[in-house]
Amino acid sequence: MKGLHGLRALVLNNDNNNSNANGNNNLNNNARFASNNPGTTRHQKMGYDLYQKLCSYENFELAWHRARRHKTLKPYVIEFEKNLKDNLLLLRAELLLHSYRPKPLETFIIRDPKTRKISKSDFRDRIVHHAVCNIIEPVFDKTFIHDSYANRKGKGVIKALERFDKFKRKVSRNNTKPCFVLKADIKHYFDTVDHETLVNILKQKIDDTRIIWLIKIILRNHHTKENGKGMPLGNLTSQFFANVYLNELDQYVKHTLKVKYYIRYVDDFVIIENSREKLEGYKVAINEFLKTVKIELHPDKSKISRIKQGVCFLGFRNYYYHKLLKKSNIRKMENKLSKFKEHFGNNKIRYDKIYASIEGWIAYAHYGNTYKLRKKLLKRFEELFPNQIADTEINRWAGILKSVTVHGDKTNL
């Protein structure tokens, strides 16, 4: 298998191998924008027929396909699909009769390395979430600014980092002028989103009161210390609503403050300028504006730095000429490898899933100055999983072999 491992390292470390770099951060949401989406794409308010489109069997079938992606072997998916049509029709009937009630969320804690509470919806409820997003997401996406990069088609972490590099070169005039960055995020964002404010924002585009009823049902299923606040990390709708809510900030920054060099990824954002004083003014103005939508900047994580000092953004410490992975990201991947080994030995995870995760991380890490780090991680990966091969590798090499030109006994690769 030595030859395979050499080829594997070549492919995973290839300069052009960025196929999974954004997929790992887009949370597999890009497929929701496929051409067969049954939702409307009109710019005006979406009217009374919207709920009928949401409840159509075609939309529920599409939602089921998207909810099951990468989970086809999960017991709960297999169980649901034993009576697929009946289950979809029942779910559709519950929505049409306004008798739908989501099941309680399953909550668990992860440390990656930051401690987070993840809330997982029941599979049937995830189908409803996809059904909602299929219909209303396309029209809202058209209102988002270009430089909002989370959970959107053609965006993602790598695109945001590329935009950051472009902006820093423009502002600094190729590192000949001072360049300052306001790096900020929202304090406890997902826990503090105000339901009433979110619903009022959604109503600006949605006239159908039945859709609003369903959205309120989904929001209220997440119980927090303060009623009417918060969205669960892990819900598809939460990812979409996060962009809708902070689009208010985006519009304020771009059209009221008239900021040119602004990038947002979920609740992390940066503004790049030549003047520290200008950024201080923006920071004060933004914090005042955020009070109108009942959130605030994180006081400890909203700072102004010179680019030469390094700016932490999207998992990298970004300098002018290079970028380094944050140490916490490296530790996270090392710990993940150990867990993969343990779960693989207990038959709790398939090798294909492990390989896909490693491939995605390598492509992401490749965007920084990480050659030695990637080489070290791949070596450990080979040591932990000797003589293993993923289906994707088999398919890849089969494709390569088809393109090989054979002349007698000589094979040209």
Short mmCIF file of C-alpha atoms in Angstrom, two decimals:
data_model
loop_
_atom_site.label_atom_id
_atom_site.label_comp_id
_atom_site.label_asym_id
_atom_site.label_seq_id
_atom_site.Cartn_x
_atom_site.Cartn_y
_atom_site.Cartn_z
CA MET A 1 0.00 0.00 0.00
CA LYS A 2 3.03 2.28 0.09
CA GLY A 3 2.44 3.52 -3.45
CA LEU A 4 -1.18 4.36 -2.63
CA HIS A 5 -0.15 6.32 0.46
CA GLY A 6 2.37 8.31 -1.56
CA LEU A 7 -0.27 9.17 -4.16
CA ARG A 8 -2.76 9.97 -1.40
CA ALA A 9 -0.36 12.44 0.21
CA LEU A 10 0.23 14.02 -3.20
CA VAL A 11 -3.50 14.45 -3.81
CA LEU A 12 -4.36 15.70 -0.32
CA ASN A 13 -1.49 18.18 -0.34
CA ASN A 14 -1.93 19.28 -3.96
CA ASP A 15 -1.93 23.07 -4.36
CA ASN A 16 -5.10 22.87 -6.41
CA ASN A 17 -6.95 20.43 -4.17
CA ASN A 18 -9.50 22.75 -2.58
CA SER A 19 -12.54 20.66 -3.41
CA ASN A 20 -13.66 20.24 0.18
CA ALA A 21 -12.31 23.42 1.69
CA ASN A 22 -15.58 25.30 1.63
CA GLY A 23 -17.82 22.28 1.93
CA ASN A 24 -16.68 21.73 5.50
CA ASN A 25 -17.79 25.24 6.46
CA ASN A 26 -20.86 25.65 4.30
CA LEU A 27 -22.45 22.84 6.27
CA ASN A 28 -23.68 21.18 3.01
CA ASN A 29 -26.21 23.96 2.49
CA ASN A 30 -25.31 24.84 -1.10
CA ALA A 31 -27.51 22.10 -2.51
CA ARG A 32 -30.57 23.94 -1.22
CA PHE A 33 -30.16 26.38 -4.09
CA ALA A 34 -30.45 23.71 -6.80
CA SER A 35 -32.41 24.52 -9.96
CA ASN A 36 -35.27 22.23 -8.97
CA ASN A 37 -36.03 24.36 -5.93
CA PRO A 38 -39.81 24.79 -5.74
CA GLY A 39 -39.59 28.15 -3.99
CA THR A 40 -40.36 31.54 -5.43
CA THR A 41 -37.58 33.90 -6.50
CA ARG A 42 -39.63 37.10 -6.69
CA HIS A 43 -38.25 40.29 -5.18
CA GLN A 44 -41.55 41.50 -3.73
CA LYS A 45 -43.26 40.24 -0.61
CA MET A 46 -44.22 36.60 -0.79
CA GLY A 47 -47.99 36.33 -0.53
CA TYR A 48 -50.77 34.07 0.62
CA ASP A 49 -49.99 31.13 -1.70
CA LEU A 50 -46.59 30.67 -0.05
CA TYR A 51 -47.81 28.17 2.54
CA GLN A 52 -49.40 26.01 -0.16
CA LYS A 53 -46.02 25.85 -1.92
CA LEU A 54 -44.32 24.94 1.33
CA CYS A 55 -46.84 22.15 1.99
CA SER A 56 -46.73 20.67 -1.51
CA TYR A 57 -45.73 17.01 -1.64
CA GLU A 58 -42.97 17.88 -4.13
CA ASN A 59 -41.43 20.27 -1.62
CA PHE A 60 -41.60 17.69 1.17
CA GLU A 61 -39.99 15.08 -1.06
CA LEU A 62 -37.17 17.50 -1.90
CA ALA A 63 -36.82 18.41 1.78
CA TRP A 64 -36.55 14.72 2.69
CA HIS A 65 -33.79 14.20 0.09
CA ARG A 66 -31.81 17.10 1.55
CA ALA A 67 -32.39 16.13 5.19
CA ARG A 68 -31.11 12.58 4.59
CA ARG A 69 -27.93 13.63 2.76
CA HIS A 70 -24.87 11.90 4.30
CA LYS A 71 -27.17 10.19 6.83
CA THR A 72 -28.68 7.37 4.75
CA LEU A 73 -27.35 4.67 7.09
CA LYS A 74 -28.59 6.30 10.30
CA PRO A 75 -31.18 4.11 12.07
CA TYR A 76 -33.69 6.98 12.40
CA VAL A 77 -33.49 7.67 8.64
CA ILE A 78 -33.96 3.99 7.79
CA GLU A 79 -36.93 3.81 10.17
CA PHE A 80 -38.58 6.90 8.66
CA GLU A 81 -38.13 5.55 5.14
CA LYS A 82 -39.86 2.24 5.87
CA ASN A 83 -43.14 4.11 5.34
CA LEU A 84 -41.75 7.11 3.52
CA LYS A 85 -44.80 8.28 1.59
CA ASP A 86 -47.15 7.86 4.53
CA ASN A 87 -44.75 9.72 6.84
CA LEU A 88 -44.36 12.61 4.41
CA LEU A 89 -48.11 12.80 3.85
CA LEU A 90 -48.72 12.78 7.62
CA LEU A 91 -46.19 15.58 8.14
CA ARG A 92 -47.83 17.55 5.30
CA ALA A 93 -51.30 17.02 6.81
CA GLU A 94 -50.11 18.25 10.23
CA LEU A 95 -48.88 21.48 8.67
CA LEU A 96 -52.02 22.00 6.59
CA LEU A 97 -54.22 21.42 9.66
CA HIS A 98 -51.98 23.55 11.92
CA SER A 99 -51.56 20.59 14.27
CA TYR A 100 -47.80 20.27 13.74
CA ARG A 101 -45.72 20.27 16.91
CA PRO A 102 -41.97 19.58 16.80
CA LYS A 103 -40.44 17.01 19.10
CA PRO A 104 -38.14 18.16 21.94
CA LEU A 105 -34.58 18.95 20.91
CA GLU A 106 -31.80 16.55 21.83
CA THR A 107 -29.07 18.62 23.48
CA PHE A 108 -25.41 17.72 23.99
CA ILE A 109 -22.14 19.53 24.74
CA ILE A 110 -19.11 19.61 22.45
CA ARG A 111 -15.68 21.11 23.10
CA ASP A 112 -13.90 22.05 19.88
CA PRO A 113 -12.02 23.63 21.78
CA LYS A 114 -14.68 26.13 22.86
CA THR A 115 -17.55 24.63 24.83
CA ARG A 116 -20.79 24.74 22.84
CA LYS A 117 -24.29 23.46 23.44
CA ILE A 118 -25.62 21.78 20.28
CA SER A 119 -29.33 21.06 19.92
CA LYS A 120 -30.35 18.36 17.49
CA SER A 121 -33.86 18.22 16.01
CA ASP A 122 -35.76 15.02 15.30
CA PHE A 123 -35.42 13.84 11.69
CA ARG A 124 -39.03 14.63 10.80
CA ASP A 125 -38.55 18.16 12.13
CA ARG A 126 -35.42 18.57 10.05
CA ILE A 127 -37.52 17.78 6.98
CA VAL A 128 -39.82 20.64 7.97
CA HIS A 129 -36.81 22.96 8.36
CA HIS A 130 -35.64 22.10 4.85
CA ALA A 131 -39.18 22.59 3.52
CA VAL A 132 -39.26 26.09 5.02
CA CYS A 133 -35.82 27.05 3.72
CA ASN A 134 -36.55 25.65 0.24
CA ILE A 135 -39.31 28.21 -0.12
CA ILE A 136 -38.21 31.38 1.65
CA GLU A 137 -34.41 31.32 1.47
CA PRO A 138 -34.00 32.21 -2.23
CA VAL A 139 -35.88 35.51 -1.97
CA PHE A 140 -34.01 36.60 1.17
CA ASP A 141 -30.64 35.63 -0.28
CA LYS A 142 -31.17 38.21 -3.01
CA THR A 143 -31.28 40.94 -0.35
CA PHE A 144 -27.97 39.93 1.28
CA ILE A 145 -24.80 41.88 0.58
CA HIS A 146 -22.03 40.36 -1.52
CA ASP A 147 -19.64 40.13 1.43
CA SER A 148 -21.82 37.94 3.67
CA TYR A 149 -20.09 34.55 3.40
CA ALA A 150 -21.71 32.02 5.74
CA ASN A 151 -24.07 29.29 4.56
CA ARG A 152 -24.56 30.68 1.06
CA LYS A 153 -24.03 29.27 -2.41
CA GLY A 154 -20.59 30.11 -3.81
CA LYS A 155 -19.38 31.59 -0.52
CA GLY A 156 -17.70 29.95 2.51
CA VAL A 157 -14.56 30.38 4.61
CA ILE A 158 -12.02 30.25 1.79
CA LYS A 159 -13.88 32.86 -0.27
CA ALA A 160 -14.05 35.12 2.80
CA LEU A 161 -10.30 34.74 3.42
CA GLU A 162 -9.57 35.50 -0.23
CA ARG A 163 -11.70 38.65 0.04
CA PHE A 164 -9.81 39.62 3.20
CA ASP A 165 -6.51 39.32 1.29
CA LYS A 166 -7.85 41.46 -1.55
CA PHE A 167 -9.09 44.15 0.83
CA LYS A 168 -5.85 44.32 2.86
CA ARG A 169 -3.85 44.84 -0.36
CA LYS A 170 -6.21 47.60 -1.53
CA VAL A 171 -6.32 49.46 1.78
CA SER A 172 -2.57 49.22 2.41
CA ARG A 173 -1.73 49.99 -1.23
CA ASN A 174 0.36 46.82 -1.38
CA ASN A 175 1.73 47.28 2.14
CA THR A 176 2.91 50.85 1.58
CA LYS A 177 0.32 52.50 3.89
CA PRO A 178 -0.84 51.77 7.46
CA CYS A 179 -3.57 49.12 7.56
CA PHE A 180 -5.85 48.63 10.58
CA VAL A 181 -8.53 45.98 11.09
CA LEU A 182 -11.57 46.05 13.35
CA LYS A 183 -12.24 42.39 14.15
CA ALA A 184 -15.48 41.94 16.06
CA ASP A 185 -18.20 39.48 16.90
CA ILE A 186 -21.58 39.52 18.59
CA LYS A 187 -21.77 38.65 22.28
CA HIS A 188 -23.48 35.24 22.74
CA TYR A 189 -25.15 35.71 19.37
CA PHE A 190 -27.24 32.55 18.99
CA ASP A 191 -28.38 32.77 22.62
CA THR A 192 -29.52 36.39 22.38
CA VAL A 193 -31.34 36.63 19.03
CA ASP A 194 -34.69 38.23 19.84
CA HIS A 195 -37.63 36.27 18.40
CA GLU A 196 -39.95 39.24 18.05
CA THR A 197 -37.31 41.27 16.21
CA LEU A 198 -36.51 38.34 13.92
CA VAL A 199 -40.18 37.75 13.09
CA ASN A 200 -40.68 41.46 12.32
CA ILE A 201 -37.72 41.32 9.92
CA LEU A 202 -39.15 38.21 8.24
CA LYS A 203 -42.55 39.88 7.89
CA GLN A 204 -40.98 42.51 5.67
CA LYS A 205 -40.82 39.83 2.97
CA ILE A 206 -43.50 37.35 4.04
CA ASP A 207 -47.20 38.21 3.99
CA ASP A 208 -48.48 34.69 4.66
CA THR A 209 -49.47 34.49 8.35
CA ARG A 210 -49.32 30.68 8.25
CA ILE A 211 -45.60 30.76 7.43
CA ILE A 212 -45.06 33.16 10.33
CA TRP A 213 -47.03 30.77 12.58
CA LEU A 214 -44.75 27.88 11.59
CA ILE A 215 -41.59 29.92 12.12
CA LYS A 216 -42.77 30.88 15.61
CA ILE A 217 -43.42 27.20 16.38
CA ILE A 218 -39.84 26.34 15.32
CA LEU A 219 -38.33 29.20 17.34
CA ARG A 220 -40.30 28.38 20.50
CA ASN A 221 -39.11 24.77 20.45
CA HIS A 222 -35.74 25.99 21.74
CA HIS A 223 -36.03 26.70 25.46
CA THR A 224 -33.63 29.19 27.05
CA LYS A 225 -33.33 31.01 30.35
CA GLU A 226 -35.05 34.03 28.82
CA ASN A 227 -38.27 33.40 26.91
CA GLY A 228 -38.40 34.78 23.38
CA LYS A 229 -34.62 34.69 23.00
CA GLY A 230 -32.12 32.41 21.29
CA MET A 231 -31.81 29.88 18.48
CA PRO A 232 -30.33 26.37 18.72
CA LEU A 233 -26.90 25.74 17.26
CA GLY A 234 -27.32 22.84 14.88
CA ASN A 235 -30.68 23.73 13.31
CA LEU A 236 -30.73 24.47 9.58
CA THR A 237 -33.25 27.26 10.18
CA SER A 238 -30.92 28.84 12.76
CA GLN A 239 -28.17 29.16 10.15
CA PHE A 240 -30.55 30.84 7.73
CA PHE A 241 -32.19 33.09 10.33
CA ALA A 242 -28.72 34.15 11.54
CA ASN A 243 -28.05 35.68 8.13
CA VAL A 244 -31.50 37.29 7.96
CA TYR A 245 -31.05 38.89 11.40
CA LEU A 246 -27.55 40.25 10.78
CA ASN A 247 -28.44 41.44 7.30
CA GLU A 248 -29.81 44.44 9.22
CA LEU A 249 -26.25 45.13 10.42
CA ASP A 250 -24.84 44.56 6.92
CA GLN A 251 -27.22 47.11 5.39
CA TYR A 252 -26.42 49.65 8.12
CA VAL A 253 -22.67 49.24 7.68
CA LYS A 254 -22.77 49.41 3.88
CA HIS A 255 -25.46 52.04 3.29
CA THR A 256 -25.48 54.26 6.39
CA LEU A 257 -21.83 54.13 7.45
CA LYS A 258 -20.84 53.59 3.79
CA VAL A 259 -18.02 51.19 4.71
CA LYS A 260 -16.26 49.73 1.65
CA TYR A 261 -14.05 47.03 3.16
CA TYR A 262 -16.39 44.94 5.31
CA ILE A 263 -16.69 41.12 5.51
CA ARG A 264 -19.06 39.07 7.69
CA TYR A 265 -19.14 35.33 8.41
CA VAL A 266 -22.06 34.47 10.75
CA ASP A 267 -21.44 36.79 13.74
CA ASP A 268 -17.74 37.42 13.03
CA PHE A 269 -16.94 40.47 10.95
CA VAL A 270 -14.00 42.66 9.96
CA ILE A 271 -13.63 46.21 8.67
CA ILE A 272 -10.33 47.27 7.12
CA GLU A 273 -9.22 50.93 7.03
CA ASN A 274 -6.11 53.14 7.03
CA SER A 275 -7.21 54.98 10.18
CA ARG A 276 -7.54 53.59 13.69
CA GLU A 277 -9.66 56.61 14.66
CA LYS A 278 -12.12 55.87 11.85
CA LEU A 279 -12.49 52.28 13.04
CA GLU A 280 -13.04 53.45 16.63
CA GLY A 281 -15.92 55.58 15.33
CA TYR A 282 -17.38 52.66 13.38
CA LYS A 283 -17.16 50.44 16.47
CA VAL A 284 -19.13 52.89 18.61
CA ALA A 285 -21.74 53.48 15.88
CA ILE A 286 -22.19 49.73 15.25
CA ASN A 287 -22.64 48.97 18.93
CA GLU A 288 -25.31 51.68 19.17
CA PHE A 289 -27.09 50.30 16.12
CA LEU A 290 -27.03 46.73 17.45
CA LYS A 291 -29.00 47.88 20.50
CA THR A 292 -31.93 48.57 18.15
CA VAL A 293 -32.03 44.84 17.28
CA LYS A 294 -31.35 43.83 20.91
CA ILE A 295 -27.82 42.43 20.57
CA GLU A 296 -24.34 43.86 21.26
CA LEU A 297 -20.68 43.53 20.36
CA HIS A 298 -18.54 41.21 22.47
CA PRO A 299 -16.41 43.62 24.55
CA ASP A 300 -13.42 41.26 24.80
CA LYS A 301 -13.44 40.01 21.22
CA SER A 302 -13.99 43.28 19.37
CA LYS A 303 -10.58 44.84 18.86
CA ILE A 304 -8.62 47.03 16.44
CA SER A 305 -5.19 45.77 15.33
CA ARG A 306 -2.59 46.57 12.71
CA ILE A 307 -2.33 43.91 10.03
CA LYS A 308 1.38 43.47 10.80
CA GLN A 309 0.43 42.30 14.32
CA GLY A 310 -1.77 39.55 12.90
CA VAL A 311 -5.56 39.47 12.87
CA CYS A 312 -7.44 36.34 14.00
CA PHE A 313 -10.22 35.68 11.50
CA LEU A 314 -11.89 32.41 10.49
CA GLY A 315 -9.40 30.10 12.18
CA PHE A 316 -6.22 31.79 10.88
CA ARG A 317 -3.94 34.48 12.25
CA ASN A 318 -3.71 36.71 9.18
CA TYR A 319 -0.63 38.81 8.46
CA TYR A 320 0.16 40.75 5.31
CA TYR A 321 2.47 38.20 3.69
CA HIS A 322 1.33 34.99 5.37
CA LYS A 323 -1.26 33.33 7.57
CA LEU A 324 -0.95 30.70 10.29
CA LEU A 325 -3.53 28.30 11.67
CA LYS A 326 -4.59 29.10 15.21
CA LYS A 327 -3.11 26.67 17.74
CA SER A 328 -6.59 25.79 18.96
CA ASN A 329 -7.49 24.61 15.44
CA ILE A 330 -4.42 22.38 15.31
CA ARG A 331 -5.21 20.85 18.72
CA LYS A 332 -8.80 20.30 17.62
CA MET A 333 -7.72 18.29 14.57
CA GLU A 334 -5.20 16.25 16.57
CA ASN A 335 -7.88 15.38 19.13
CA LYS A 336 -10.29 14.52 16.34
CA LEU A 337 -7.82 12.06 14.88
CA SER A 338 -7.54 10.26 18.21
CA LYS A 339 -11.34 10.06 18.50
CA PHE A 340 -11.59 8.79 14.92
CA LYS A 341 -9.16 5.98 15.77
CA GLU A 342 -11.17 5.02 18.85
CA HIS A 343 -14.54 5.08 17.05
CA PHE A 344 -13.14 3.24 14.03
CA GLY A 345 -11.83 0.46 16.31
CA ASN A 346 -15.30 0.17 17.89
CA ASN A 347 -17.04 0.16 14.47
CA LYS A 348 -18.82 3.41 15.30
CA ILE A 349 -17.59 5.22 12.20
CA ARG A 350 -16.75 4.22 8.64
CA TYR A 351 -13.33 4.93 7.17
CA ASP A 352 -14.94 6.84 4.28
CA LYS A 353 -16.24 9.45 6.71
CA ILE A 354 -12.83 9.77 8.40
CA TYR A 355 -11.09 10.22 5.06
CA ALA A 356 -13.60 12.86 3.94
CA SER A 357 -13.03 14.81 7.16
CA ILE A 358 -9.23 14.68 6.79
CA GLU A 359 -9.44 15.65 3.12
CA GLY A 360 -11.60 18.67 3.98
CA TRP A 361 -9.30 19.79 6.80
CA ILE A 362 -6.18 19.47 4.62
CA ALA A 363 -7.80 21.58 1.90
CA TYR A 364 -8.76 24.20 4.50
CA ALA A 365 -5.31 24.21 6.15
CA HIS A 366 -3.71 24.48 2.72
CA TYR A 367 -4.88 28.10 2.52
CA GLY A 368 -2.31 29.02 5.19
CA ASN A 369 1.42 28.49 5.46
CA THR A 370 1.06 24.95 6.76
CA TYR A 371 3.18 22.64 4.58
CA LYS A 372 5.10 21.05 7.48
CA LEU A 373 1.95 20.81 9.58
CA ARG A 374 0.00 19.05 6.81
CA LYS A 375 2.89 16.66 6.20
CA LYS A 376 3.05 15.82 9.92
CA LEU A 377 -0.70 15.26 10.17
CA LEU A 378 -0.79 13.03 7.08
CA LYS A 379 2.03 10.93 8.50
CA ARG A 380 0.09 10.40 11.72
CA PHE A 381 -3.07 9.66 9.73
CA GLU A 382 -1.27 6.89 7.81
CA GLU A 383 0.10 5.45 11.05
CA LEU A 384 -3.32 5.38 12.68
CA PHE A 385 -5.14 3.89 9.66
CA PRO A 386 -2.68 1.62 7.81
CA ASN A 387 -3.87 -0.33 4.76
CA GLN A 388 -7.21 1.48 4.57
CA ILE A 389 -8.71 2.97 1.42
CA ALA A 390 -11.84 5.06 0.97
CA ASP A 391 -14.42 4.68 -1.80
CA THR A 392 -13.62 8.20 -2.98
CA GLU A 393 -9.97 7.20 -3.43
CA ILE A 394 -10.94 4.11 -5.43
CA ASN A 395 -13.17 6.20 -7.67
CA ARG A 396 -10.47 8.83 -8.07
CA TRP A 397 -7.78 6.35 -9.09
CA ALA A 398 -10.22 4.55 -11.38
CA GLY A 399 -10.77 7.85 -13.16
CA ILE A 400 -7.02 8.43 -13.42
CA LEU A 401 -6.43 4.96 -14.82
CA LYS A 402 -9.06 5.53 -17.51
CA SER A 403 -7.14 8.56 -18.69
CA VAL A 404 -3.80 6.74 -18.79
CA THR A 405 -2.27 6.20 -22.22
CA VAL A 406 -0.72 2.75 -22.51
CA HIS A 407 1.96 2.10 -25.15
CA GLY A 408 3.00 -1.54 -25.14
CA ASP A 409 4.42 -2.27 -21.69
CA LYS A 410 4.89 1.44 -20.86
CA THR A 411 2.29 3.34 -18.86
CA ASN A 412 2.45 7.12 -18.84
CA LEU A 413 0.86 8.65 -15.74
#
